[in-house]
mmCIF file of C-alpha atoms and ligand atoms in Angstrom:
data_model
loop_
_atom_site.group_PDB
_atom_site.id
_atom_site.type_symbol
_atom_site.label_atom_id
_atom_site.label_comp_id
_atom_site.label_asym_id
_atom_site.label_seq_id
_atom_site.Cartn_x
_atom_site.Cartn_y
_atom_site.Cartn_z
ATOM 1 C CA UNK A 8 10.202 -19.802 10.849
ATOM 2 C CA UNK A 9 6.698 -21.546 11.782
ATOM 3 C CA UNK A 10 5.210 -19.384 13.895
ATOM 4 C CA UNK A 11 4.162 -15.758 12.737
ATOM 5 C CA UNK A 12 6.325 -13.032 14.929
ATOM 6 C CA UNK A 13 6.384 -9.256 15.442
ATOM 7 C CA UNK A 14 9.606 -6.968 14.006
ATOM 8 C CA UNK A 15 9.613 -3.889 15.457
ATOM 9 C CA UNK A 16 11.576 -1.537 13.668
ATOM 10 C CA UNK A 17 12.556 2.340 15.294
ATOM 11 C CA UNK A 18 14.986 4.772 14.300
ATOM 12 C CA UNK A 19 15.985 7.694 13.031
ATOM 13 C CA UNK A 20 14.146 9.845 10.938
ATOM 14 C CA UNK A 21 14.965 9.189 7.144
ATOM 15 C CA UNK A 22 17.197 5.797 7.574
ATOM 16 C CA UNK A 23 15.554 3.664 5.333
ATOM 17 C CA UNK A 24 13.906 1.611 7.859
ATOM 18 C CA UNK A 25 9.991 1.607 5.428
ATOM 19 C CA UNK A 26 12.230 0.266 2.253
ATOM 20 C CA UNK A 27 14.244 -2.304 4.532
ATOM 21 C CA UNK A 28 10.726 -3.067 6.573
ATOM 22 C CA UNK A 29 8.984 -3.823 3.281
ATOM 23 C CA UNK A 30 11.556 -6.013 1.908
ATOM 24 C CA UNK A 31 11.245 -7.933 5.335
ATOM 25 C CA UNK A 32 7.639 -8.387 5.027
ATOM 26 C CA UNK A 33 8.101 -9.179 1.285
ATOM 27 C CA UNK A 34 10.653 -12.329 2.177
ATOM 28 C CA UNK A 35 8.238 -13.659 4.987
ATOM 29 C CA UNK A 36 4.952 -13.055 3.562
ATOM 30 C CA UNK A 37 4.075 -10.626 6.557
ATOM 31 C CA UNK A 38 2.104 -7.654 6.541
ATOM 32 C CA UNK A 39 4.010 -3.679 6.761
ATOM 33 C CA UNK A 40 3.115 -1.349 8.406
ATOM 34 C CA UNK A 41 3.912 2.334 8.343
ATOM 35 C CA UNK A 42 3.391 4.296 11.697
ATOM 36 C CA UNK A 43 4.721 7.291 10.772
ATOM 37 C CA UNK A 44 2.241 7.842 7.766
ATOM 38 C CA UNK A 45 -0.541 7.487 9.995
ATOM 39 C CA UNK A 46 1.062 10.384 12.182
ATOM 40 C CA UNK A 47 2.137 12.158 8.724
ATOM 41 C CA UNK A 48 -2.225 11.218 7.910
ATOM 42 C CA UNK A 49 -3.099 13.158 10.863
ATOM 43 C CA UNK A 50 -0.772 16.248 10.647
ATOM 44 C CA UNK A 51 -2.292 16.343 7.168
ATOM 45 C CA UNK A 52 -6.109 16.393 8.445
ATOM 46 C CA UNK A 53 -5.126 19.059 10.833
ATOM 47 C CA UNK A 54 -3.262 21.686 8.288
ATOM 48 C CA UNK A 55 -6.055 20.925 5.950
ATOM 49 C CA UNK A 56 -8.626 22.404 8.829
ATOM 50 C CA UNK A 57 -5.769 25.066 9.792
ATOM 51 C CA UNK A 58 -5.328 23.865 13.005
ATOM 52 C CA UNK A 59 -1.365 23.976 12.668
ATOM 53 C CA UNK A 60 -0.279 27.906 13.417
ATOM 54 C CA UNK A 61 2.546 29.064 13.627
ATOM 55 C CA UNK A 62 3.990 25.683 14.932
ATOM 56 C CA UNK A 63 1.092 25.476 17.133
ATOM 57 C CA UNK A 64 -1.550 23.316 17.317
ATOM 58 C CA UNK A 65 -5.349 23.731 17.889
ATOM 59 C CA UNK A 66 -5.430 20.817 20.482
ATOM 60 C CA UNK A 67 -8.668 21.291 21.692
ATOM 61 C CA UNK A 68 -10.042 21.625 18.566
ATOM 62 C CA UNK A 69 -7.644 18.683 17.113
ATOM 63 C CA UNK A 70 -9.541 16.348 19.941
ATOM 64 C CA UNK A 71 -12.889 17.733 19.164
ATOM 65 C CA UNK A 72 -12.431 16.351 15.680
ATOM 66 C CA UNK A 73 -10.059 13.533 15.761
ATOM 67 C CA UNK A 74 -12.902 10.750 15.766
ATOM 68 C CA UNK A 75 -13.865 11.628 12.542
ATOM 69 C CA UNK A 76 -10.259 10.811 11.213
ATOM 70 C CA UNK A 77 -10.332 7.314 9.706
ATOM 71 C CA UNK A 78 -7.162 6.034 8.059
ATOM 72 C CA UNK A 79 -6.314 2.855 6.601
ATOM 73 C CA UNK A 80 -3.856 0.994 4.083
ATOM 74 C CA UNK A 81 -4.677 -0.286 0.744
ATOM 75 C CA UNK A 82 -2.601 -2.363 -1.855
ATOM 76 C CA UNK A 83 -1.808 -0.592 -4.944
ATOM 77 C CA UNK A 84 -1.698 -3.938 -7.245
ATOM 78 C CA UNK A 85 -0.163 -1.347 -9.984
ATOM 79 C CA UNK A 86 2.792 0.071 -7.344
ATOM 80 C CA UNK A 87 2.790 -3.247 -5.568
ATOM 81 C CA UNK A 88 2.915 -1.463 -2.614
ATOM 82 C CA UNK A 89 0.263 -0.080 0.453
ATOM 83 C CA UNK A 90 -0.831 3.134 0.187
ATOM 84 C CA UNK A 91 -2.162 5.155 3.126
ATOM 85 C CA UNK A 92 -6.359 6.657 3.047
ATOM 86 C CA UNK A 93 -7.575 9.401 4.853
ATOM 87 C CA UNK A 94 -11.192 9.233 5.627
ATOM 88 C CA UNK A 95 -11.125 6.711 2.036
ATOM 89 C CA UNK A 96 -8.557 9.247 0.222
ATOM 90 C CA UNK A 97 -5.546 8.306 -1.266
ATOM 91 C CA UNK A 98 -2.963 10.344 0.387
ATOM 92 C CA UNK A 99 -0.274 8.557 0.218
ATOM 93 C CA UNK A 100 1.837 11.458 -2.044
ATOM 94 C CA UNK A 101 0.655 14.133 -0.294
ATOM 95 C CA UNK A 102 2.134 13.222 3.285
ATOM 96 C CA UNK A 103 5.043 12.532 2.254
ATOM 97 C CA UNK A 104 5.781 16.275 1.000
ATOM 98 C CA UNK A 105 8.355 18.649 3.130
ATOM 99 C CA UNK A 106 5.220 20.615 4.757
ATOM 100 C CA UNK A 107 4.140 17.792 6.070
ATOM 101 C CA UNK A 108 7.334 16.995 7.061
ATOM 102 C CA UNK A 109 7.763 19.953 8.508
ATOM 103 C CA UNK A 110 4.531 20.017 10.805
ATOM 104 C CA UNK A 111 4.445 16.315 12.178
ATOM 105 C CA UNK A 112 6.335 16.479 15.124
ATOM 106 C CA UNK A 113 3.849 19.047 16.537
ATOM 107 C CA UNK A 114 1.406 16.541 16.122
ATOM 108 C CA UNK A 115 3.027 13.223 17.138
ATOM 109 C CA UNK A 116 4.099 14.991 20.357
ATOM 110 C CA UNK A 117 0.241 14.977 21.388
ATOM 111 C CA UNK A 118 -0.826 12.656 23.916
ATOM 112 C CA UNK A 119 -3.709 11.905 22.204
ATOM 113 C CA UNK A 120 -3.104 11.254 18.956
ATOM 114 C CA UNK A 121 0.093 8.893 20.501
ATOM 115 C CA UNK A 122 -3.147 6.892 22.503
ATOM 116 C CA UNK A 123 -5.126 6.738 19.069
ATOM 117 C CA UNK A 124 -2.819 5.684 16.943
ATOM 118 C CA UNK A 125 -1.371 3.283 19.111
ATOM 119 C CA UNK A 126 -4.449 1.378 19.850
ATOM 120 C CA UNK A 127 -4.788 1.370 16.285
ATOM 121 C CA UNK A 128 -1.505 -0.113 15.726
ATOM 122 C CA UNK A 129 -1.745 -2.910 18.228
ATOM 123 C CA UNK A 130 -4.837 -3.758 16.986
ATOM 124 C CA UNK A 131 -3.168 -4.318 13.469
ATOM 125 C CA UNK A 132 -0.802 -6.464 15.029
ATOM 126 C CA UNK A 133 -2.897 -8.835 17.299
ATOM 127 C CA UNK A 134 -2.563 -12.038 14.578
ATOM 128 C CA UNK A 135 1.252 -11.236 14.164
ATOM 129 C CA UNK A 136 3.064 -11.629 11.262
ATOM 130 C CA UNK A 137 3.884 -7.723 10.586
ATOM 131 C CA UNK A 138 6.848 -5.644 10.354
ATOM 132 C CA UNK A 139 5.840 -2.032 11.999
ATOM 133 C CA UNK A 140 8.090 0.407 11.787
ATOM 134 C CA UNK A 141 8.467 4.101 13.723
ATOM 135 C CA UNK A 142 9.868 5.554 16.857
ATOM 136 C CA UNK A 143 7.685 3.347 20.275
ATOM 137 C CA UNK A 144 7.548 0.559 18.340
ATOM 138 C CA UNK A 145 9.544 -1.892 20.289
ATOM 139 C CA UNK A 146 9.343 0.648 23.295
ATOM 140 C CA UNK A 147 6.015 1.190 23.650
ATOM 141 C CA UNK A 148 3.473 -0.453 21.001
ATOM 142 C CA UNK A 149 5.038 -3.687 20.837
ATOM 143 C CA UNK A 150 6.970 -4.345 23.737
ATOM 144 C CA UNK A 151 7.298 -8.036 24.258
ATOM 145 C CA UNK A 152 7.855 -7.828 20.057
ATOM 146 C CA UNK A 153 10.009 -11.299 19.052
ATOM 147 C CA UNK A 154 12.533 -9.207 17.119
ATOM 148 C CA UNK A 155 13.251 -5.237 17.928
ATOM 149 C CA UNK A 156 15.442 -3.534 16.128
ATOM 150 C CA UNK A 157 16.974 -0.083 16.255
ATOM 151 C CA UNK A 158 17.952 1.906 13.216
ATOM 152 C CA UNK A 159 20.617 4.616 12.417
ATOM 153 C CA UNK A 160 22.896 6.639 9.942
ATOM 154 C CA UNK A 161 24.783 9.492 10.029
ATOM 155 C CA UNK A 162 22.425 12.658 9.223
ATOM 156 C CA UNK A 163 24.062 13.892 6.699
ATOM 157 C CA UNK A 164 24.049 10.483 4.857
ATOM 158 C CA UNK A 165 20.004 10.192 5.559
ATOM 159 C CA UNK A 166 19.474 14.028 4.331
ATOM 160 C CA UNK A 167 21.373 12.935 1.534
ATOM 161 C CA UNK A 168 19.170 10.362 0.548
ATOM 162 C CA UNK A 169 16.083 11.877 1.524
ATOM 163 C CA UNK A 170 17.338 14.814 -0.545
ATOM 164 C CA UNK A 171 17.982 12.707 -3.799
ATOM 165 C CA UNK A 172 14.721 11.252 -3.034
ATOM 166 C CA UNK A 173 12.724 14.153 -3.114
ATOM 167 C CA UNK A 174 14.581 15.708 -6.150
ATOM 168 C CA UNK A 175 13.776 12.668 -7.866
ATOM 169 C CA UNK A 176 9.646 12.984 -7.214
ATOM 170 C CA UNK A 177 9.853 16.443 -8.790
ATOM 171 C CA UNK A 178 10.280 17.858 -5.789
ATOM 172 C CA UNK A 179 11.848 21.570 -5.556
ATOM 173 C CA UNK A 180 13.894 21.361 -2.397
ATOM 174 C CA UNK A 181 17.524 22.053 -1.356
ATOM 175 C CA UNK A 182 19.570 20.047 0.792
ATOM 176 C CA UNK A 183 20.125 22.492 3.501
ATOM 177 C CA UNK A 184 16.403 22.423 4.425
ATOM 178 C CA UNK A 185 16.448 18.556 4.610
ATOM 179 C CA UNK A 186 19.414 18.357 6.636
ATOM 180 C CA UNK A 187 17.978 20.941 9.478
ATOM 181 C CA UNK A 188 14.491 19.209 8.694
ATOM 182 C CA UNK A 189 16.305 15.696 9.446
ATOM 183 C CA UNK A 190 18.301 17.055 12.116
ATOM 184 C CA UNK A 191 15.175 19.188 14.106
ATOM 185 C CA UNK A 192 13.013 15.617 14.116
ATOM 186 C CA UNK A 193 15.829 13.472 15.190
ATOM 187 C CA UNK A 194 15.853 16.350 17.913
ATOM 188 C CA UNK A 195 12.329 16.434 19.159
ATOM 189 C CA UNK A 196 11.495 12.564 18.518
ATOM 190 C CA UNK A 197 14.367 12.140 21.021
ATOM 191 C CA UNK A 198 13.307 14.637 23.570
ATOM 192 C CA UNK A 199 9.685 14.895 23.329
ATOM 193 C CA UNK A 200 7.772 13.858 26.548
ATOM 194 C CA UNK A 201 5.381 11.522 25.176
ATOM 195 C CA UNK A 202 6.735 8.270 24.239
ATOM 196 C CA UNK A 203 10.709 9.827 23.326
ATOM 197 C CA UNK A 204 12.496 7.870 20.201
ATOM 198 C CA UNK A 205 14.677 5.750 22.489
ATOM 199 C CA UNK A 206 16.829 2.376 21.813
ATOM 200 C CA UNK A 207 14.138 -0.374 23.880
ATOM 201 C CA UNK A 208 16.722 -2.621 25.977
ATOM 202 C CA UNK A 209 16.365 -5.487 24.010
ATOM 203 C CA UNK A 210 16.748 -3.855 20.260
ATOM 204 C CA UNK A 211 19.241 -4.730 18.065
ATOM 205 C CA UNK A 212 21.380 -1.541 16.775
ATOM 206 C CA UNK A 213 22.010 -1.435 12.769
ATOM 207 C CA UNK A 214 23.702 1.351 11.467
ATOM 208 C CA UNK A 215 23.275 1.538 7.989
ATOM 209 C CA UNK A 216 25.614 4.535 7.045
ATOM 210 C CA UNK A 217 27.307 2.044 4.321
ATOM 211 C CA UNK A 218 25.270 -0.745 4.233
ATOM 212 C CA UNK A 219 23.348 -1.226 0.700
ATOM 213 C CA UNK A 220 19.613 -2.705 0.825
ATOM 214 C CA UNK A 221 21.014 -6.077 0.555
ATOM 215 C CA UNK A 222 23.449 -5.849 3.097
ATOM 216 C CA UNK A 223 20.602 -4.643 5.540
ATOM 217 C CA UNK A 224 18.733 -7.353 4.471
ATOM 218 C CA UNK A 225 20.619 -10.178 4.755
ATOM 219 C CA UNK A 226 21.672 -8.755 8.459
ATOM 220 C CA UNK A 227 18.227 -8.457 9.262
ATOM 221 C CA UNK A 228 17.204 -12.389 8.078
ATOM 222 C CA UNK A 229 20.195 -13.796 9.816
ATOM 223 C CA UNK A 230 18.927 -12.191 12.877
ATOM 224 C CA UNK A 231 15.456 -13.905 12.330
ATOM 225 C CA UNK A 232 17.046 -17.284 11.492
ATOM 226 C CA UNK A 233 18.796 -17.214 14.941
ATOM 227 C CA UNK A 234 15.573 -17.080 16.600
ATOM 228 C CA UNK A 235 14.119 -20.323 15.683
HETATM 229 O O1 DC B 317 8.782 7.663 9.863
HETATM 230 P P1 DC B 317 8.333 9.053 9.407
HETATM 231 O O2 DC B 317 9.467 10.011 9.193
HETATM 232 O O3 DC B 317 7.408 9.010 8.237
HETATM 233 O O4 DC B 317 7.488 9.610 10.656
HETATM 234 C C1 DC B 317 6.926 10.876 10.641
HETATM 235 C C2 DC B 317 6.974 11.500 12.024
HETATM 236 O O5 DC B 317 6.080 10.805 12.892
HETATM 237 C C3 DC B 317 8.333 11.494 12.712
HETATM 238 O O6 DC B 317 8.888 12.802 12.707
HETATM 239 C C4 DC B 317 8.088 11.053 14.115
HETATM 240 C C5 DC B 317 6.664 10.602 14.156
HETATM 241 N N1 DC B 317 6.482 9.187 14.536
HETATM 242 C C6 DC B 317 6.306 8.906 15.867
HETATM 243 O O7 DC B 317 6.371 9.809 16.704
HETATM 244 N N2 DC B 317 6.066 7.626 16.258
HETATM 245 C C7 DC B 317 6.011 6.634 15.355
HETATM 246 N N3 DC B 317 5.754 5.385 15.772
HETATM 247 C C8 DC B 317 6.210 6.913 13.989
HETATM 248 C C9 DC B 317 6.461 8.207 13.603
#
C-alpha cells in the first residue's frame, strides 16, 4: 500500500493483540505502539508514591503530580523490540508484573489520565503509519482509523497463555489468579464509564481462540490488501 494508514487494534485483555500488532508493523515498516503500557507506566508511578490503597486511588493527589510523569518508547537494538521509560527509566519489566496488573484498571478508569494519554497517543499518530493497540483505539483515539480491528479469545484460552507466559519470565503465579485477573479487567474495561472497551461500528472482529500467529497474520494482511 502507498499511502501510510492507521490500524487500530482493541480487545480483550491478554489476546495477543501487542505480538500480532508488532508483527503488523514489522511487515509494513510502521511504527507500534503500546497503549496499555503507558496506562500500566502510570499505575506504576502511582503505587511507587502509594497513591493506590486499598483499590483506591489518591486522585487528587494523582492530578497534582501527573505532569511530572513523562513516558516514552525506545528501541532495544539487542531485544529488537520498544521498550517503555518512565521519567527516562526503563520499565518495561516491571509493568508488566501481576501487581501492576492488578492495579491498572483503577487507574485507566480516571478521566484524566484517559485525556493525557490520549492526547499523547494521537499525537504519536499524526504522520500515520502505526499500529496502536488497546481498548478506545478505534473508538475513541483513532476514530476515522483506515483499518479497526477488534480482538477476542475465550478467557480461559488468554489466561492460559498469559499464565504460560508469566511462568516462563520466572514468574511465581498460579493460573487461578490469572484467570479472575483476566476475567475482572475484561469486566471493568467493558463497563467502566470513561471510554468502555467496546467493538467501534466499523471494526473488524478476529477471534483468535485457535488461530496461530501466522494465521492472525495473514488474516490481518489480507484485510489491508483489500483496502488499496
Ligand atoms: O493491554 P494491557 O493489558 O497491557 O492494558 C493494561 C490496562 O490498561 C487494561 O486493563 C486496560 C487499560 N487500557 C485502557 O483502558 N485503554 C487502552 N487504550 C489500553 C489499555
Amino acid at each position: 500500500m502507498k499511502n501510510k494508514i492507521i490500524i487500530a487494534i482493541d480487545g480483550h485483555s491478554s489476546c495477543g493483540k501487542s505480538t500480532v500488532a508488532k508483527a503488523i508493523a514489522k511487515e509494513l515498516g510502521y511504527i507500534y505502539i503500546d497503549s496499555g503500557a503507558m496506562y500500566r507506566a502510570i499505575t506504576l508511578f502511582a503505587m511507587r508514591h502509594k497513591l493506590i490503597i486499598n483499590n483506591k486511588v489518591e486522585t487528587k493527589k494523582l492530578e497534582e503530580l501527573i505532569d511530572n510523569i513523562e513516558i516514552s518508547f525506545k528501541y532495544n537494538n539487542g531485544l529488537l523490540k520498544y521498550e517503555t521509560y518512565l521519567n527516562n527509566e526503563n520499565i518495561e519489566t516491571e509493568i508488566r508484573k501481576i501487581d501492576v496488573s492488578e492495579n491498572v484498571s483503577y487507574i485507566s478508569e480516571l478521566k484524566f489520565v484517559r485525556e493525557l494519554l490520549v492526547k499523547l497517543q494521537q499525537d504519536l499518530g499524526k504522520n500515520k503509519g502505526i499500529v496502536m493497540d488497546g481498548r478506545d483505539i478505534g473508538t475513541v483515539v483513532f476514530p476515522s482509523a483506515e483499518l479497526k480491528i477488534f480482538m477476542t479469545a475465550d478467557s480461559k484460552i488468554r489466561a492460559q497463555r498469559r499464565y504460560k507466559e508469566l511462568i516462563e519470565k520466572g514468574d511465581n503465579v498460579n493460573f487461578e489468579e490469572i484467570l479472575n485477573n483476566v476475567e475482572k479487567r475484561d469486566y471493568i474495561d467493558q463497563n467502566r464509564k470513561e471510554s468502555p472497551l467496546k467493538k467501534a461500528k466499523d471494526a473488524l472482529l478476529l477471534d483468535n481462540s485457535n488461530l496461530n500467529h501466522k494465521e492472525q497474520l495473514d488474516w490481518i494482511l489480507k484485510k489491508i490488501d483489500s483496502l488499496v
